[in-house]
PDB file of C-alpha atoms in Angstrom:
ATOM      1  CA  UNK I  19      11.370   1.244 -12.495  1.00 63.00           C
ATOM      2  CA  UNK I  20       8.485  -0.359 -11.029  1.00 68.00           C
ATOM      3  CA  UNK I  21       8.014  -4.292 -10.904  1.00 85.00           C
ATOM      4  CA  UNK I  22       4.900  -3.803 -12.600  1.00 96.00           C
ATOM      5  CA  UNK I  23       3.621  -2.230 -15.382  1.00 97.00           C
ATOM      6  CA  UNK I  24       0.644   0.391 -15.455  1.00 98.00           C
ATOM      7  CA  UNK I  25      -0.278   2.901 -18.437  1.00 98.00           C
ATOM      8  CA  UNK I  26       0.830   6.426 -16.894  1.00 97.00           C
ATOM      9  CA  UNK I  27      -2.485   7.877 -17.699  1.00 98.00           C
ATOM     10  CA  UNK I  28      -5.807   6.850 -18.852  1.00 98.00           C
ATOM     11  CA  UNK I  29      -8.958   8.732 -19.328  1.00 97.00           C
ATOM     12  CA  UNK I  30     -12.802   8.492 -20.207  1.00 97.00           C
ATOM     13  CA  UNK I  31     -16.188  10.351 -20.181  1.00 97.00           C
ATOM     14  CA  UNK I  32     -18.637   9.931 -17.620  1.00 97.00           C
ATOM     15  CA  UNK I  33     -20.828   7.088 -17.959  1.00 97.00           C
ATOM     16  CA  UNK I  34     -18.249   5.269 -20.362  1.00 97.00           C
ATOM     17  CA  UNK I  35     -15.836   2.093 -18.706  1.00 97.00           C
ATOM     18  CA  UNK I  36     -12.345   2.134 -19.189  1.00 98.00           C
ATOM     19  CA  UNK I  37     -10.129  -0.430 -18.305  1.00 98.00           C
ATOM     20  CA  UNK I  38      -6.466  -0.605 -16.877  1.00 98.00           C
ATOM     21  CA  UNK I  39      -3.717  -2.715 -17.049  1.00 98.00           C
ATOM     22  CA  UNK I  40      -1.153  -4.001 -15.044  1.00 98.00           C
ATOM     23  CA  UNK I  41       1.524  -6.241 -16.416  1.00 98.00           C
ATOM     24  CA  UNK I  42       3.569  -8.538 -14.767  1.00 97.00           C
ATOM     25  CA  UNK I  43       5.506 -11.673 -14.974  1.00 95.00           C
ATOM     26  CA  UNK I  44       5.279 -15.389 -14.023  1.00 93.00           C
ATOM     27  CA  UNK I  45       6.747 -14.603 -10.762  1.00 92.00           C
ATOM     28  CA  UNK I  46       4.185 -12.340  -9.348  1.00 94.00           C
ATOM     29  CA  UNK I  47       0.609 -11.880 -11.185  1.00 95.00           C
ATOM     30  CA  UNK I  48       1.082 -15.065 -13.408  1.00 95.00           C
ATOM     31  CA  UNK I  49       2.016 -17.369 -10.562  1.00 93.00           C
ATOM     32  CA  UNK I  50      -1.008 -15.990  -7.803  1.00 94.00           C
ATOM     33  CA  UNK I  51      -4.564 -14.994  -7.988  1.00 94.00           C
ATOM     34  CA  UNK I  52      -3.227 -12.143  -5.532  1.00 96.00           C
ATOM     35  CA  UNK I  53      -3.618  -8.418  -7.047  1.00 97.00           C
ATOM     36  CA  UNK I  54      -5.172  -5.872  -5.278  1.00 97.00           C
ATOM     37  CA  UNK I  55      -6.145  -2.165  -6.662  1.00 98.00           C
ATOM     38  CA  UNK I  56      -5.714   1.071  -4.783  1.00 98.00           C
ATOM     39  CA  UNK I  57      -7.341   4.338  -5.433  1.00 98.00           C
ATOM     40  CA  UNK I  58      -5.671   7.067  -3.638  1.00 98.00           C
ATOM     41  CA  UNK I  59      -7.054  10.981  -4.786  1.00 98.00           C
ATOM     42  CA  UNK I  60      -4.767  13.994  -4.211  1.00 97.00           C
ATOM     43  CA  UNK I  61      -3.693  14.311  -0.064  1.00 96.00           C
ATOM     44  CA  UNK I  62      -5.474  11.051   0.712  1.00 97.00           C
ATOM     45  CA  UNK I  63      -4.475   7.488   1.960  1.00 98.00           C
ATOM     46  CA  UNK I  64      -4.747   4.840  -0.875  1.00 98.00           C
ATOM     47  CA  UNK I  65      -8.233   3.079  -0.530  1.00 98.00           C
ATOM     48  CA  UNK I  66      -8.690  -0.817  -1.392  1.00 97.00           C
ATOM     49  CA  UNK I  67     -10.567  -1.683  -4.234  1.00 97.00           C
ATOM     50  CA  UNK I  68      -9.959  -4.854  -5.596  1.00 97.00           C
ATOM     51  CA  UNK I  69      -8.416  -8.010  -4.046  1.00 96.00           C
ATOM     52  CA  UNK I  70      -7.323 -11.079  -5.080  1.00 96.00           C
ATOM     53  CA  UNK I  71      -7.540 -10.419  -8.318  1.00 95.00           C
ATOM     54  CA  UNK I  72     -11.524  -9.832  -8.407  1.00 96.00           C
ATOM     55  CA  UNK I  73     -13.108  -9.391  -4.986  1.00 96.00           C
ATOM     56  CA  UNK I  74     -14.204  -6.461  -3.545  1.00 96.00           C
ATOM     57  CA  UNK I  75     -14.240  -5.637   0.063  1.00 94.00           C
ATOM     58  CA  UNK I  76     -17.380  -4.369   1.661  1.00 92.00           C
ATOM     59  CA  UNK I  77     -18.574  -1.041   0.490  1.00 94.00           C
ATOM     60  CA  UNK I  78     -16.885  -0.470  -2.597  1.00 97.00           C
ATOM     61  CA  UNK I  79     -19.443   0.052  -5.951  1.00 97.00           C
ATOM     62  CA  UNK I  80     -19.396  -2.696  -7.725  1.00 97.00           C
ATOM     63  CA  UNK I  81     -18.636  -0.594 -10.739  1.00 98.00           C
ATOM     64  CA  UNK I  82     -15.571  -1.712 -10.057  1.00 98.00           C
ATOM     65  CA  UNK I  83     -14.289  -5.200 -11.282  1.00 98.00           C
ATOM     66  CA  UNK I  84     -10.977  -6.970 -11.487  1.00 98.00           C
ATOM     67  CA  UNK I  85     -10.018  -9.628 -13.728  1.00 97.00           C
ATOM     68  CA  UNK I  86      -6.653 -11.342 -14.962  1.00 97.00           C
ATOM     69  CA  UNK I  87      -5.066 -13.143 -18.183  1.00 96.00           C
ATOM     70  CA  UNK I  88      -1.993 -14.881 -18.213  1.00 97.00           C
ATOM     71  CA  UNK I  89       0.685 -12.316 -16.942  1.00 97.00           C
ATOM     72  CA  UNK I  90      -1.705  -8.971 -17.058  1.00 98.00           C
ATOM     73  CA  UNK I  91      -4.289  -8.301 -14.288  1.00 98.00           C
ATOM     74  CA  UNK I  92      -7.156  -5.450 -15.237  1.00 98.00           C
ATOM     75  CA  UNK I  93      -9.182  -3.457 -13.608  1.00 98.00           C
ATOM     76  CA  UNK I  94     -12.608  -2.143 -15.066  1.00 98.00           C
ATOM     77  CA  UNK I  95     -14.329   0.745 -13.876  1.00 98.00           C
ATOM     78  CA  UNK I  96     -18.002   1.201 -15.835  1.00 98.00           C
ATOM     79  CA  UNK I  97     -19.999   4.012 -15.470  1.00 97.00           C
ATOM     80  CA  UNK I  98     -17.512   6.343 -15.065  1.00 98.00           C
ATOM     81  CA  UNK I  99     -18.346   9.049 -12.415  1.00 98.00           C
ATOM     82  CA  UNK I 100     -15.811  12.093 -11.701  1.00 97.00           C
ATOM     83  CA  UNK I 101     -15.260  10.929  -7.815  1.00 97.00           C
ATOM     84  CA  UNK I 102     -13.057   7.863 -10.047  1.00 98.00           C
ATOM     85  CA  UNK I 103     -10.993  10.429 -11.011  1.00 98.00           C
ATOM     86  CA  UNK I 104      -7.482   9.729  -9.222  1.00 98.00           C
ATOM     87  CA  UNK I 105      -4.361   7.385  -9.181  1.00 98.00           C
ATOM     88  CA  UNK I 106      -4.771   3.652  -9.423  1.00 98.00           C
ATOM     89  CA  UNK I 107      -2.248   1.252  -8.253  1.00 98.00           C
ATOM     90  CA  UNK I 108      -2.104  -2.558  -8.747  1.00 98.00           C
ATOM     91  CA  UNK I 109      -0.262  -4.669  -6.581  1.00 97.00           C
ATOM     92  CA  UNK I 110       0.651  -8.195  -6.698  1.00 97.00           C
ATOM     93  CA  UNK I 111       2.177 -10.979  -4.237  1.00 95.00           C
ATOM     94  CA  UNK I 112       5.729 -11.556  -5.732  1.00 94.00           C
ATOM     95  CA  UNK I 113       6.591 -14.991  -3.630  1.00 90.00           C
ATOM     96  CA  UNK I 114       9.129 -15.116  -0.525  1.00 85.00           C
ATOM     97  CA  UNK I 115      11.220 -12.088  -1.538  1.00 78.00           C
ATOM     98  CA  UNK I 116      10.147  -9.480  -2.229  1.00 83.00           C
ATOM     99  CA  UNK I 117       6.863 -10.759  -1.248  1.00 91.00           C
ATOM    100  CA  UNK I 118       4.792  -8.205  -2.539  1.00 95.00           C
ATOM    101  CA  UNK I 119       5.542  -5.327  -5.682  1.00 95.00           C
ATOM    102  CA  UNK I 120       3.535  -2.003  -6.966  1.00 97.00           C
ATOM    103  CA  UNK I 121       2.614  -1.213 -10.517  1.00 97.00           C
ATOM    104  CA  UNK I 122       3.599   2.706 -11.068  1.00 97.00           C
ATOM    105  CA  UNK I 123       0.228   3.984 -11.094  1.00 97.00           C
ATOM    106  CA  UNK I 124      -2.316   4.826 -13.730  1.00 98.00           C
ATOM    107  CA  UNK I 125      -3.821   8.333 -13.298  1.00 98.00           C
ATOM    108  CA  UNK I 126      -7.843   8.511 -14.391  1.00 98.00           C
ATOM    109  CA  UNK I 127      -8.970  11.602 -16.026  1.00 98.00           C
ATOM    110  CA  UNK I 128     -12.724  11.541 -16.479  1.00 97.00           C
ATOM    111  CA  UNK I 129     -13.228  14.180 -19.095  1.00 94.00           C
TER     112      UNK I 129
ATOM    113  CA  UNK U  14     -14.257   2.793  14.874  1.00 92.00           C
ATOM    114  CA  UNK U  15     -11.578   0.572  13.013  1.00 92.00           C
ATOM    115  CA  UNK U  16      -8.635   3.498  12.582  1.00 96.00           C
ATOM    116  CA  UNK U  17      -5.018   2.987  12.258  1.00 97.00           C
ATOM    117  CA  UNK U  18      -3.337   6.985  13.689  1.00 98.00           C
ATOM    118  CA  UNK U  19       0.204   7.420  12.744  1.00 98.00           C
ATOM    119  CA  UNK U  20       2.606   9.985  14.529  1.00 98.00           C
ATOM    120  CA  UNK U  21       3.394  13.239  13.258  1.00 98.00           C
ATOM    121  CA  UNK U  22       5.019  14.967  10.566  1.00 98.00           C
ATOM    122  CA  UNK U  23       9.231  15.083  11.355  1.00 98.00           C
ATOM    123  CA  UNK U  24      11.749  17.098   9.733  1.00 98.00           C
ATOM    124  CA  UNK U  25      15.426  15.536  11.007  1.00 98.00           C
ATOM    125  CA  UNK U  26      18.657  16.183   9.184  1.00 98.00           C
ATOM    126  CA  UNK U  27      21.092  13.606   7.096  1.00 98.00           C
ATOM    127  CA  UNK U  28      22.417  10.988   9.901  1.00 98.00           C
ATOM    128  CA  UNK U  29      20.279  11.478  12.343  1.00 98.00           C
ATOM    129  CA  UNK U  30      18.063   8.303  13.901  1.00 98.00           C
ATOM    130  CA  UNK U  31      14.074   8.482  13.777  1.00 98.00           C
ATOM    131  CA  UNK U  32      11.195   5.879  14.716  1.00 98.00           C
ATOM    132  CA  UNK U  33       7.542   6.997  13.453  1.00 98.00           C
ATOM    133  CA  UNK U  34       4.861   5.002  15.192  1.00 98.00           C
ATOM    134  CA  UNK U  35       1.294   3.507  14.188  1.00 98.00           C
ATOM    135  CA  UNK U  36      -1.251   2.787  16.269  1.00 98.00           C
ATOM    136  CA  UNK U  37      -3.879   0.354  16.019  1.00 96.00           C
ATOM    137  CA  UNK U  38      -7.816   0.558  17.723  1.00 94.00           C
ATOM    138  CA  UNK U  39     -11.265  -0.866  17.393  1.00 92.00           C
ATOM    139  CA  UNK U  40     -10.099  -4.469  16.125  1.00 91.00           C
ATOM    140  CA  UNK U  41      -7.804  -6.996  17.027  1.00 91.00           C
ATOM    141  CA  UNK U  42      -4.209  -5.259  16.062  1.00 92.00           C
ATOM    142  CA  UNK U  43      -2.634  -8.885  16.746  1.00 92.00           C
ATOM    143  CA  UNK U  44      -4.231 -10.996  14.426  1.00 92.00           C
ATOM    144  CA  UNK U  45      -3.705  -8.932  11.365  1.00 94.00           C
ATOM    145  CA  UNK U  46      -0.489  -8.016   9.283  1.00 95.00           C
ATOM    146  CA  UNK U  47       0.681  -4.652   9.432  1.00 97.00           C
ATOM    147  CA  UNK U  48       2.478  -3.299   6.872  1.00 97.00           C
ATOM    148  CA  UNK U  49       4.567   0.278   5.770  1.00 98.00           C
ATOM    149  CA  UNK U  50       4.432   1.644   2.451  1.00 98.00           C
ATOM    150  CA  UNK U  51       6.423   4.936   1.082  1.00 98.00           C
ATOM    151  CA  UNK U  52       5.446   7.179  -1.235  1.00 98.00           C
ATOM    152  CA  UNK U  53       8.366   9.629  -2.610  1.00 98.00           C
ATOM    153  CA  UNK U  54       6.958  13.333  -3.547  1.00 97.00           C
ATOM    154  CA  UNK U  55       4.854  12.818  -6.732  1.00 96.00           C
ATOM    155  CA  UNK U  56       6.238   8.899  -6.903  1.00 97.00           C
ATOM    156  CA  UNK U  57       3.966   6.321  -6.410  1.00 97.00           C
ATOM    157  CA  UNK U  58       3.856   3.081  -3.649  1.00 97.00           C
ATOM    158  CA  UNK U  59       6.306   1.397  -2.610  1.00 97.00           C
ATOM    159  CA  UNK U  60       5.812  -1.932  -0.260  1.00 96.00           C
ATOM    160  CA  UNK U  61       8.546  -2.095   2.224  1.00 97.00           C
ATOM    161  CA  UNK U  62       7.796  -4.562   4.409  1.00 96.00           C
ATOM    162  CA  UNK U  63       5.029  -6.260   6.668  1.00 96.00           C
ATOM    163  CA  UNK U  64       4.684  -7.308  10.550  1.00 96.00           C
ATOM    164  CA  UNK U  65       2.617  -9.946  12.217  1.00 95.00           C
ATOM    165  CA  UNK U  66       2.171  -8.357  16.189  1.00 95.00           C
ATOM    166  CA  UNK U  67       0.862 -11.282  17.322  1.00 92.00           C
ATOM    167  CA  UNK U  68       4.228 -12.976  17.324  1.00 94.00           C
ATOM    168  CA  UNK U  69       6.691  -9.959  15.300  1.00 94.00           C
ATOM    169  CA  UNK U  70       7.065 -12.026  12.250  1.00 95.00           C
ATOM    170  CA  UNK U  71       8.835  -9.535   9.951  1.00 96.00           C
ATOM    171  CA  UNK U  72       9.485  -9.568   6.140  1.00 95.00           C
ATOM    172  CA  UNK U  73      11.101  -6.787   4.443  1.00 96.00           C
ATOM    173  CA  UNK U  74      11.097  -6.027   0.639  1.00 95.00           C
ATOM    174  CA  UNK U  75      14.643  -6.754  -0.648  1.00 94.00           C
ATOM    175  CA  UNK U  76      14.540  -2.816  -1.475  1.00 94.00           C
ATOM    176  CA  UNK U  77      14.366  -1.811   2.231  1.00 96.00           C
ATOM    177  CA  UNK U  78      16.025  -4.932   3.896  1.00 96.00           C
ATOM    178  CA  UNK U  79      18.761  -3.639   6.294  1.00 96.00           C
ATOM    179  CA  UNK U  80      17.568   0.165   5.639  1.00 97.00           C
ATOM    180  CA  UNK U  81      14.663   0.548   7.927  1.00 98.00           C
ATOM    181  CA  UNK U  82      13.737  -1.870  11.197  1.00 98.00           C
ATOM    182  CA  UNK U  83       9.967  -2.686  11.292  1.00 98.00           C
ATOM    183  CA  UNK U  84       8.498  -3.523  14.939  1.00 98.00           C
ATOM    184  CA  UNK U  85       5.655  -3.924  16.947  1.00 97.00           C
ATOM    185  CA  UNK U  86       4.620  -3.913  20.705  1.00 97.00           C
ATOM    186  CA  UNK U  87       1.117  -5.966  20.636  1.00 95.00           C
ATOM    187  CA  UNK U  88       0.839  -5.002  24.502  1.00 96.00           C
ATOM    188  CA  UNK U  89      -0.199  -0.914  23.606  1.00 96.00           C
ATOM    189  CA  UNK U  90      -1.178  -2.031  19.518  1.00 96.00           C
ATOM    190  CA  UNK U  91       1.215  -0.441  18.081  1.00 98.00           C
ATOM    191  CA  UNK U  92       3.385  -0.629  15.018  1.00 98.00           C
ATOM    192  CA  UNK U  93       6.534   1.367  14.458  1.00 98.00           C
ATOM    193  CA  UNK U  94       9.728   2.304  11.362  1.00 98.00           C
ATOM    194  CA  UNK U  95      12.656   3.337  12.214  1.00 98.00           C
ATOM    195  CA  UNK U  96      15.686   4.486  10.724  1.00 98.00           C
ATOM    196  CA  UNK U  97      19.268   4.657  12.467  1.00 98.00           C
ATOM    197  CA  UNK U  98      21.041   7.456   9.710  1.00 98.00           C
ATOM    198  CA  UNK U  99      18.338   9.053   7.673  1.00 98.00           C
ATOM    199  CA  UNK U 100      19.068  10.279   4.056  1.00 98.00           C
ATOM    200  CA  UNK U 101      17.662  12.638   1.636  1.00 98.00           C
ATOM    201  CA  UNK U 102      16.349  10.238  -0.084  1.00 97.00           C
ATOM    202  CA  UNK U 103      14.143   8.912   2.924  1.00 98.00           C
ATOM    203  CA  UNK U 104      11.964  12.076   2.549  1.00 98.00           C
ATOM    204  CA  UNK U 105       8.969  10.668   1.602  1.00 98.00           C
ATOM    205  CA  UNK U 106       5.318   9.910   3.013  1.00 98.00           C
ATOM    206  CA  UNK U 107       5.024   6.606   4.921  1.00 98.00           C
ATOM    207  CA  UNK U 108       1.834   5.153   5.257  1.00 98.00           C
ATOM    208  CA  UNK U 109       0.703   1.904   7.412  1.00 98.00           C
ATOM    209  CA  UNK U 110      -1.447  -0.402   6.711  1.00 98.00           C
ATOM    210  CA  UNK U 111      -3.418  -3.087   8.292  1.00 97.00           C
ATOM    211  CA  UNK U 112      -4.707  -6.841   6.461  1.00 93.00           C
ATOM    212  CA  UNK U 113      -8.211  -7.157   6.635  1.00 83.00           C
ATOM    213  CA  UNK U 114     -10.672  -9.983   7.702  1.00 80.00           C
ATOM    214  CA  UNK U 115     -10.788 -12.573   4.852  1.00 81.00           C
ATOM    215  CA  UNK U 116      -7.550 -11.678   2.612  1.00 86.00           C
ATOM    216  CA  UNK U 117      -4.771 -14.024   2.183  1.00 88.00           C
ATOM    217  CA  UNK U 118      -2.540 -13.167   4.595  1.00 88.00           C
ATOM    218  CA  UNK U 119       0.583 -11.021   4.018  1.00 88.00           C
ATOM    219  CA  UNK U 120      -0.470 -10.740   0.156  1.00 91.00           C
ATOM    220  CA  UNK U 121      -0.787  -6.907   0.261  1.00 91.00           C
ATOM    221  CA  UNK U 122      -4.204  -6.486   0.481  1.00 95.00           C
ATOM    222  CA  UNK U 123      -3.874  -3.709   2.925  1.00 96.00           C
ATOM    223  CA  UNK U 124      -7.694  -2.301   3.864  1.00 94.00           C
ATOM    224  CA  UNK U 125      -7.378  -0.058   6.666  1.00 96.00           C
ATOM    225  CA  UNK U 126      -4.437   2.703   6.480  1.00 97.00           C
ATOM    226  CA  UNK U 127      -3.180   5.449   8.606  1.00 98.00           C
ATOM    227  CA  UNK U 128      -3.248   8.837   7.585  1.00 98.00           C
ATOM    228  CA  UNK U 129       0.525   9.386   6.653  1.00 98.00           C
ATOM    229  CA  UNK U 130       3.616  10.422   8.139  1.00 98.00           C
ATOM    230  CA  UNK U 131       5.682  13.084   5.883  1.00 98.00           C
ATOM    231  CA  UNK U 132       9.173  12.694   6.696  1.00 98.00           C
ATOM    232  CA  UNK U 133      11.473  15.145   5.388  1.00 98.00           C
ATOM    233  CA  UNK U 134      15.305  15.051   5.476  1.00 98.00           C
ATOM    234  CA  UNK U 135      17.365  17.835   4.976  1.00 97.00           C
ATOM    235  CA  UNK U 136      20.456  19.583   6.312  1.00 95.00           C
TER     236      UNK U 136
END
């Protein structure tokens, strides 16, 4: 069981946004404006999309955006394109020990 | 080029000790946290733990703690995990993963990785 929460599977048509969630408690998302988002396709490293809740490093689309509410961090990808189709991970600093925890992964159709 | 290269693919059997390495070029390995992340066959990530070279500051996830031994040597920039008995369950692919230039430090914001190492245990 992961330390946070992710949908297993979400899915949208190109052009549309979808949105995923990560949930996790007042330890670790609540407590930090520290989440990062991975992509990572089939056979590949994970890539970094999002960190710090809502900053993207250089060279990722800004289709991408990453937000946060309470315990739950998001991240929205609009104008869906089918290279976004993969696995999305969130990941949050947790404090000293464990430091840092992994949502389970969302996986992105685009239909 | 920024590029982390990790060592190859091993196949060992149950008990038996292995180090996989990581190696670091075309920025300052030192001055960035290095971390190691498994991924079980079809499983997602796992954090296990992080290194700073510059000094070998080294925090584990309470999950790995006492399991693996993360290490560095700054002098050829390079990063290693190691295992003294391997188990079944260790086969997995282990990716590093380097901090970037303006994250908080050691907050998992990992934005340059190695390729992978599959390690696969069995007798």
């Amino acid at each position: 069981q992961s330390a946070l929460t992710q949908p297993a599977s979400v899915s949208g048509s190109p052009g549309q946004s979808i949105t995923i969630s990560c949930t996790g408690t007042s330890s670790d998302v609540g407590s930090y404006n520290l989440v990062s988002w991975y992509q990572q396709h089939p056979g590949k490293a994970p890539k970094l999309m999002i960190y710090e809740g809502s900053k993207r490093p250089s060279g990722v689309s800004n289709r991408f955006s990453g937000s946060k509410s309470g315990n739950t961090a998001s991240l929205t990808i609009s104008g869906l394109q089918a290279e976004d189709e993969a696995d999305y991970y969130c990941c949050s600093y947790a404090g000293s020990s464990p430091y840092v925890v992994f949502g389970g992964g969302t996986k992105l159709t685009v239909l | 080029e920024v590029q982390l290269v990790q060592s190859g693919a091993e196949v060992k059997k149950p008990g038996e000790s292995l180090k996989i390495s990581c190696k670091g070029s075309g920025y300052s390995f030192t001055s960035y946290w290095i971390g190691w992340v498994r991924q079980m066959p079809g499983k997602g990530l796992e954090w296990m733990g992080i290194i700073y070279p510059g000094d070998s500051d080294t925090r584990y996830s309470p999950s790995f703690q006492g399991q693996v031994t993360i290490s560095a040597d700054k002098s050829i920039s390079t990063a290693y995990l190691q295992w003294s008995s391997l188990k079944a369950s260790d086969t997995a692919m282990y990716y590093c993963a380097s901090e970037g230039i303006g994250v908080t430090p050691g907050a998992g914001a990992f934005d340059i990785w190695g390729q992978g190492t599959m390690v696969t245990v069995s007798s």
